[in-house]
Amino acid sequence: MAVSRDNLVAWIEALQQVYNENKEYLTKLDAAIGDADHGINMNRGFTAVKTELESNPPDNIASVLKSVAMTLIKKVGGASGPLYGTFFLRASTAVTGKEELDAAAVVSMFETGFSGIIQRGKAEVGDKTMVDAWTPALAAMNEALDSDASLKEVLEKGAAAAEQGMKDTIPLQAKKGRASYLGERSKGHQDPGATSTCLMLQKAAELWS
Amino acid sequence: MKKIINNPDDVINESLAGVAAAHADLVRVEYDPAIIVRVDAPVQGKVGIVSGGGSGHEPMHGGFVGMGMLDAACPGDVFTSPTPDQMEAATKAVDGGAGVLHIVKNYTGDVMNFEMAAELAQAEGTNVEAVVIDDDVAVQDSLYTAGRRGVGATVLAEKICGAAAERGDDLKTVADLCRKVNANSRSMGMALTSCTVPAAGEPTFQIGEDEMEIGIGIHGEPGRERMKVKSAKEIVGMMSEAIVSDLPFNSGDSVIAMVNGMGGTPLIELYLVYNELNEFLKEKGITIARNLVGNYITSLEMAGCSITLLKADDELLELWDAPVLTPALRWGE
Ligand SMILES: Nc1ncnc2c1ncn2[C@@H]1O[C@H](COP(=O)(O)OP(=O)(O)OP(=O)(O)O)[C@@H](O)[C@H]1O
Ligand SMILES: [Mg+2]
């Protein structure tokens, strides 16, 4: 399949439910190595996103992403607000004028969005952040694209790699964000931001198939 | 969770409404986006000073809005950085033509959101400088962390920069002073109990009846070490030694000292801590030139305290003594 404007909106609206259902889980993860607000932040952000998309429905793919970005920037705060906000803002620039996204366009949308996360947060692989979920996910998606996989396969590979990357954050010592204040004590816990990223990609893989 | 609230989701707005009603002579409150603004802002020709951060640290920052201190504060959700649209609105509201200083505590979220806000305000033609406060010695400042956290020095920087702006210093001078205050300040905190974020409903961390956390942050983030509760003398000794040896503060130095309550510790204990601090510093040949004892940068209902020392010279003391009129800090004239 190719992703239409409506498919994109369906994904975003589903994310509202995902973050609502995982609010306590993400907040618990953040309580262990941060300040116990990541689930609350994501739930607040995507609830506002859904309301905004319903009351002012944008008519194309790029403007949907831009609307999501502006709402997240305004409503989330914390580190994840500017990071995910910048992600969606950049992602929108990769799909300007497109009515449908094939597998390559979806990956390019994620990749461009991810470059915004790097620019804003300056984290590197291994710093125990959402970057540790995005990086293997994008590598796996690009690899699948190269072997002419379908969108479904590309996203499944990406989601699986994100999940592995998320789990691989457990032994890491955090070097960015609030968790870095803990030093050695940040080891042994899964990063909340890597987890919210993984949930995002899993939902895309589930819906866009 | 046991709190005097109506609904966890309404805590910030209802508390802001209380501030607006109690201090209408000093500040006005806007809700969408949420900002607390000095009642006579923008003051023409004066550098505007904006700060902000998560709520739950009251009176910081909203209680410091007024003559001689902040022009505006941006309250985020509890313990969560405010958002760029709040900061941009605050910046616009206080821009009297001389530019605006952002005083930012060093937390990833605060720094990134203020960065986005500065980009937005600059795109609209307002001159913005940002100074990041990072005075907490509990956290090692190294390549491997997000750097030291911003805590008590923020209060001192807001007072001193506010006085400088009030007397007509330009943006660069006020920003340089802010950097000077930050460079010469060090802090450390400790906690006896946890705190409960209203929206979370449960204590942020568990701590035994007989335990304390040394080096605690202002959001209940763990600090350096968990240990059995010790005497006030030992606690103050540990914290002060870490502070004094870090800058370092030397014999002959004169300081502004703040003994700050985390929200759940009574003044009787804070004064006891001040007494220990005074003894400790005397022993080291360090003189307390000015002091502040009370709840200024809190962590909801956490029991505990923090100590901040600022190495002071005549310029800083003069600015410290200048009149200030805000909901939470007022003296002079
Ligand atoms: N510099 C960074 N680059 C990429 N991701 C980061 C960075 N810093 C933090 N993160 C991610 O953000 C997540 C935490 O997000 P959260 O919503 O809890 O914000 P926060 O750090 O608590 O912000 P605040 O301190 O203002 O409350 C971390 O788990 C991590 O994945
Ligand atoms: Mg957090």
Tab-separated table of N, CA, C and O in Angstrom, chain A residues 131-188:
chain	number	residue	atom	x	y	z
A	131	VAL	N	17.412	8.365	20.307
A	131	VAL	CA	18.304	8.156	19.165
A	131	VAL	C	18.695	6.677	19.047
A	131	VAL	O	18.883	6.156	17.946
A	132	ASP	N	18.767	5.994	20.168
A	132	ASP	CA	19.144	4.574	20.159
A	132	ASP	C	18.040	3.673	19.623
A	132	ASP	O	18.288	2.505	19.305
A	133	ALA	N	16.826	4.177	19.515
A	133	ALA	CA	15.758	3.414	18.859
A	133	ALA	C	15.674	3.798	17.382
A	133	ALA	O	15.529	2.955	16.502
A	134	TRP	N	15.779	5.101	17.102
A	134	TRP	CA	15.674	5.579	15.721
A	134	TRP	C	16.803	5.062	14.838
A	134	TRP	O	16.575	4.680	13.686
A	135	THR	N	18.033	5.064	15.350
A	135	THR	CA	19.170	4.743	14.503
A	135	THR	C	19.094	3.324	13.928
A	135	THR	O	19.145	3.162	12.700
A	136	PRO	N	18.919	2.288	14.758
A	136	PRO	CA	18.807	0.943	14.167
A	136	PRO	C	17.537	0.784	13.332
A	136	PRO	O	17.545	0.063	12.334
A	137	ALA	N	16.466	1.492	13.727
A	137	ALA	CA	15.219	1.386	12.966
A	137	ALA	C	15.421	1.904	11.544
A	137	ALA	O	15.014	1.255	10.565
A	138	LEU	N	16.072	3.043	11.424
A	138	LEU	CA	16.289	3.617	10.089
A	138	LEU	C	17.244	2.752	9.283
A	138	LEU	O	17.064	2.565	8.065
A	139	ALA	N	18.264	2.204	9.932
A	139	ALA	CA	19.201	1.324	9.223
A	139	ALA	C	18.458	0.107	8.677
A	139	ALA	O	18.624	-0.272	7.511
A	140	ALA	N	17.598	-0.478	9.511
A	140	ALA	CA	16.853	-1.670	9.078
A	140	ALA	C	15.874	-1.333	7.959
A	140	ALA	O	15.712	-2.100	7.003
A	141	MET	N	15.232	-0.171	8.067
A	141	MET	CA	14.272	0.222	7.026
A	141	MET	C	14.984	0.460	5.690
A	141	MET	O	14.511	0.043	4.636
A	142	ASN	N	16.145	1.115	5.751
A	142	ASN	CA	16.896	1.366	4.515
A	142	ASN	C	17.377	0.064	3.889
A	142	ASN	O	17.348	-0.101	2.664
A	143	GLU	N	17.785	-0.868	4.743
A	143	GLU	CA	18.254	-2.160	4.247
A	143	GLU	C	17.107	-2.894	3.552
A	143	GLU	O	17.272	-3.441	2.469
A	144	ALA	N	15.933	-2.850	4.166
A	144	ALA	CA	14.767	-3.509	3.580
A	144	ALA	C	14.389	-2.852	2.247
A	144	ALA	O	14.057	-3.533	1.270
A	145	LEU	N	14.475	-1.519	2.215
A	145	LEU	CA	14.184	-0.793	0.969
A	145	LEU	C	15.100	-1.249	-0.149
A	145	LEU	O	14.669	-1.454	-1.283
A	146	ASP	N	16.387	-1.411	0.184
A	146	ASP	CA	17.378	-1.808	-0.818
A	146	ASP	C	17.068	-3.175	-1.417
A	146	ASP	O	17.436	-3.454	-2.551
A	147	SER	N	16.400	-4.027	-0.610
A	147	SER	CA	16.068	-5.337	-1.176
A	147	SER	C	14.611	-5.359	-1.644
A	147	SER	O	13.971	-6.417	-1.657
A	148	ASP	N	14.111	-4.183	-2.027
A	148	ASP	CA	12.777	-4.048	-2.620
A	148	ASP	C	11.642	-4.629	-1.793
A	148	ASP	O	10.681	-5.170	-2.344
A	149	ALA	N	11.752	-4.518	-0.481
A	149	ALA	CA	10.683	-5.024	0.373
A	149	ALA	C	9.451	-4.129	0.237
A	149	ALA	O	9.544	-2.977	-0.192
A	150	SER	N	8.295	-4.678	0.611
A	150	SER	CA	7.056	-3.885	0.592
A	150	SER	C	7.054	-2.923	1.778
A	150	SER	O	7.853	-3.072	2.714
A	151	LEU	N	6.138	-1.960	1.742
A	151	LEU	CA	6.039	-1.002	2.850
A	151	LEU	C	5.842	-1.738	4.176
A	151	LEU	O	6.472	-1.425	5.187
A	152	LYS	N	4.974	-2.740	4.139
A	152	LYS	CA	4.687	-3.520	5.346
A	152	LYS	C	5.977	-4.143	5.908
A	152	LYS	O	6.270	-4.019	7.096
A	153	GLU	N	6.752	-4.769	5.001
A	153	GLU	CA	8.004	-5.405	5.446
A	153	GLU	C	9.000	-4.369	5.964
A	153	GLU	O	9.667	-4.577	6.979
A	154	VAL	N	9.081	-3.272	5.261
A	154	VAL	CA	10.009	-2.207	5.667
A	154	VAL	C	9.678	-1.748	7.085
A	154	VAL	O	10.552	-1.647	7.951
A	155	LEU	N	8.390	-1.503	7.323
A	155	LEU	CA	7.993	-0.994	8.641
A	155	LEU	C	8.140	-2.045	9.724
A	155	LEU	O	8.520	-1.736	10.861
A	156	GLU	N	7.858	-3.290	9.369
A	156	GLU	CA	8.026	-4.349	10.377
A	156	GLU	C	9.485	-4.499	10.782
A	156	GLU	O	9.810	-4.653	11.959
A	157	LYS	N	10.375	-4.447	9.771
A	157	LYS	CA	11.815	-4.508	10.070
A	157	LYS	C	12.213	-3.328	10.961
A	157	LYS	O	12.968	-3.476	11.926
A	158	GLY	N	11.692	-2.161	10.607
A	158	GLY	CA	12.020	-0.953	11.364
A	158	GLY	C	11.537	-1.045	12.807
A	158	GLY	O	12.270	-0.735	13.744
A	159	ALA	N	10.311	-1.511	12.981
A	159	ALA	CA	9.736	-1.601	14.325
A	159	ALA	C	10.490	-2.630	15.168
A	159	ALA	O	10.751	-2.411	16.356
A	160	ALA	N	10.870	-3.746	14.530
A	160	ALA	CA	11.613	-4.777	15.258
A	160	ALA	C	12.980	-4.245	15.687
A	160	ALA	O	13.430	-4.482	16.824
A	161	ALA	N	13.629	-3.508	14.782
A	161	ALA	CA	14.950	-2.957	15.123
A	161	ALA	C	14.823	-1.889	16.207
A	161	ALA	O	15.674	-1.781	17.096
A	162	ALA	N	13.743	-1.114	16.164
A	162	ALA	CA	13.523	-0.098	17.201
A	162	ALA	C	13.342	-0.771	18.553
A	162	ALA	O	13.858	-0.304	19.573
A	163	GLU	N	12.612	-1.896	18.546
A	163	GLU	CA	12.378	-2.607	19.795
A	163	GLU	C	13.696	-3.139	20.365
A	163	GLU	O	13.962	-3.032	21.565
A	164	GLN	N	14.529	-3.677	19.459
A	164	GLN	CA	15.835	-4.164	19.905
A	164	GLN	C	16.661	-2.999	20.460
A	164	GLN	O	17.269	-3.094	21.522
A	165	GLY	N	16.653	-1.878	19.718
A	165	GLY	CA	17.415	-0.694	20.155
A	165	GLY	C	16.924	-0.201	21.514
A	165	GLY	O	17.725	0.183	22.373
A	166	MET	N	15.616	-0.254	21.692
A	166	MET	CA	15.020	0.164	22.969
A	166	MET	C	15.522	-0.730	24.105
A	166	MET	O	15.948	-0.251	25.151
A	167	LYS	N	15.497	-2.049	23.855
A	167	LYS	CA	15.960	-2.978	24.900
A	167	LYS	C	17.451	-2.799	25.150
A	167	LYS	O	17.924	-2.929	26.279
A	168	ASP	N	18.174	-2.509	24.075
A	168	ASP	CA	19.627	-2.337	24.211
A	168	ASP	C	19.999	-1.091	25.017
A	168	ASP	O	21.156	-0.917	25.391
A	169	THR	N	19.020	-0.211	25.274
A	169	THR	CA	19.355	0.955	26.117
A	169	THR	C	19.476	0.551	27.591
A	169	THR	O	20.038	1.296	28.387
A	170	ILE	N	18.954	-0.630	27.936
A	170	ILE	CA	18.921	-1.009	29.366
A	170	ILE	C	20.307	-0.965	30.033
A	170	ILE	O	20.472	-0.320	31.058
A	171	PRO	N	21.319	-1.621	29.463
A	171	PRO	CA	22.618	-1.605	30.160
A	171	PRO	C	23.390	-0.297	30.020
A	171	PRO	O	24.402	-0.106	30.702
A	172	LEU	N	22.926	0.588	29.149
A	172	LEU	CA	23.726	1.793	28.866
A	172	LEU	C	23.714	2.787	30.022
A	172	LEU	O	22.747	2.885	30.764
A	173	GLN	N	24.793	3.542	30.113
A	173	GLN	CA	24.844	4.681	31.031
A	173	GLN	C	24.426	5.921	30.240
A	173	GLN	O	24.965	6.190	29.179
A	174	ALA	N	23.460	6.680	30.777
A	174	ALA	CA	22.940	7.837	30.043
A	174	ALA	C	23.970	8.951	29.979
A	174	ALA	O	24.649	9.244	30.955
A	175	LYS	N	24.072	9.574	28.791
A	175	LYS	CA	25.010	10.692	28.640
A	175	LYS	C	24.298	11.976	28.229
A	175	LYS	O	24.914	13.020	28.080
A	176	LYS	N	22.986	11.884	27.978
A	176	LYS	CA	22.215	13.085	27.639
A	176	LYS	C	20.926	13.103	28.460
A	176	LYS	O	20.487	12.069	28.956
A	177	GLY	N	20.344	14.289	28.577
A	177	GLY	CA	19.069	14.402	29.275
A	177	GLY	C	19.222	14.227	30.780
A	177	GLY	O	20.317	14.059	31.305
A	178	ARG	N	18.064	14.262	31.440
A	178	ARG	CA	18.019	14.155	32.886
A	178	ARG	C	18.681	12.897	33.427
A	178	ARG	O	19.273	12.913	34.502
A	179	ALA	N	18.534	11.798	32.706
A	179	ALA	CA	19.045	10.512	33.199
A	179	ALA	C	20.563	10.544	33.374
A	179	ALA	O	21.116	9.791	34.172
A	180	SER	N	21.246	11.430	32.632
A	180	SER	CA	22.713	11.466	32.721
A	180	SER	C	23.177	11.901	34.104
A	180	SER	O	24.299	11.604	34.504
A	181	TYR	N	22.310	12.606	34.847
A	181	TYR	CA	22.699	13.052	36.191
A	181	TYR	C	22.954	11.869	37.114
A	181	TYR	O	23.615	11.995	38.135
A	182	LEU	N	22.385	10.730	36.763
A	182	LEU	CA	22.513	9.556	37.625
A	182	LEU	C	23.834	8.828	37.449
A	182	LEU	O	24.176	7.966	38.260
A	183	GLY	N	24.545	9.136	36.366
A	183	GLY	CA	25.802	8.438	36.119
A	183	GLY	C	25.569	6.936	36.051
A	183	GLY	O	24.641	6.464	35.396
A	184	GLU	N	26.385	6.201	36.783
A	184	GLU	CA	26.322	4.731	36.799
A	184	GLU	C	24.922	4.214	37.140
A	184	GLU	O	24.514	3.152	36.688
A	185	ARG	N	24.221	4.977	37.980
A	185	ARG	CA	22.917	4.510	38.458
A	185	ARG	C	21.860	4.479	37.347
A	185	ARG	O	20.768	3.968	37.549
A	186	SER	N	22.175	5.074	36.182
A	186	SER	CA	21.205	5.017	35.083
A	186	SER	C	21.248	3.659	34.373
A	186	SER	O	20.372	3.331	33.581
A	187	LYS	N	22.283	2.875	34.639
A	187	LYS	CA	22.385	1.539	34.029
A	187	LYS	C	21.298	0.623	34.577
A	187	LYS	O	20.923	0.735	35.748
A	188	GLY	N	20.809	-0.281	33.724
A	188	GLY	CA	19.828	-1.260	34.189
A	188	GLY	C	18.385	-0.827	33.989
A	188	GLY	O	17.469	-1.521	34.417
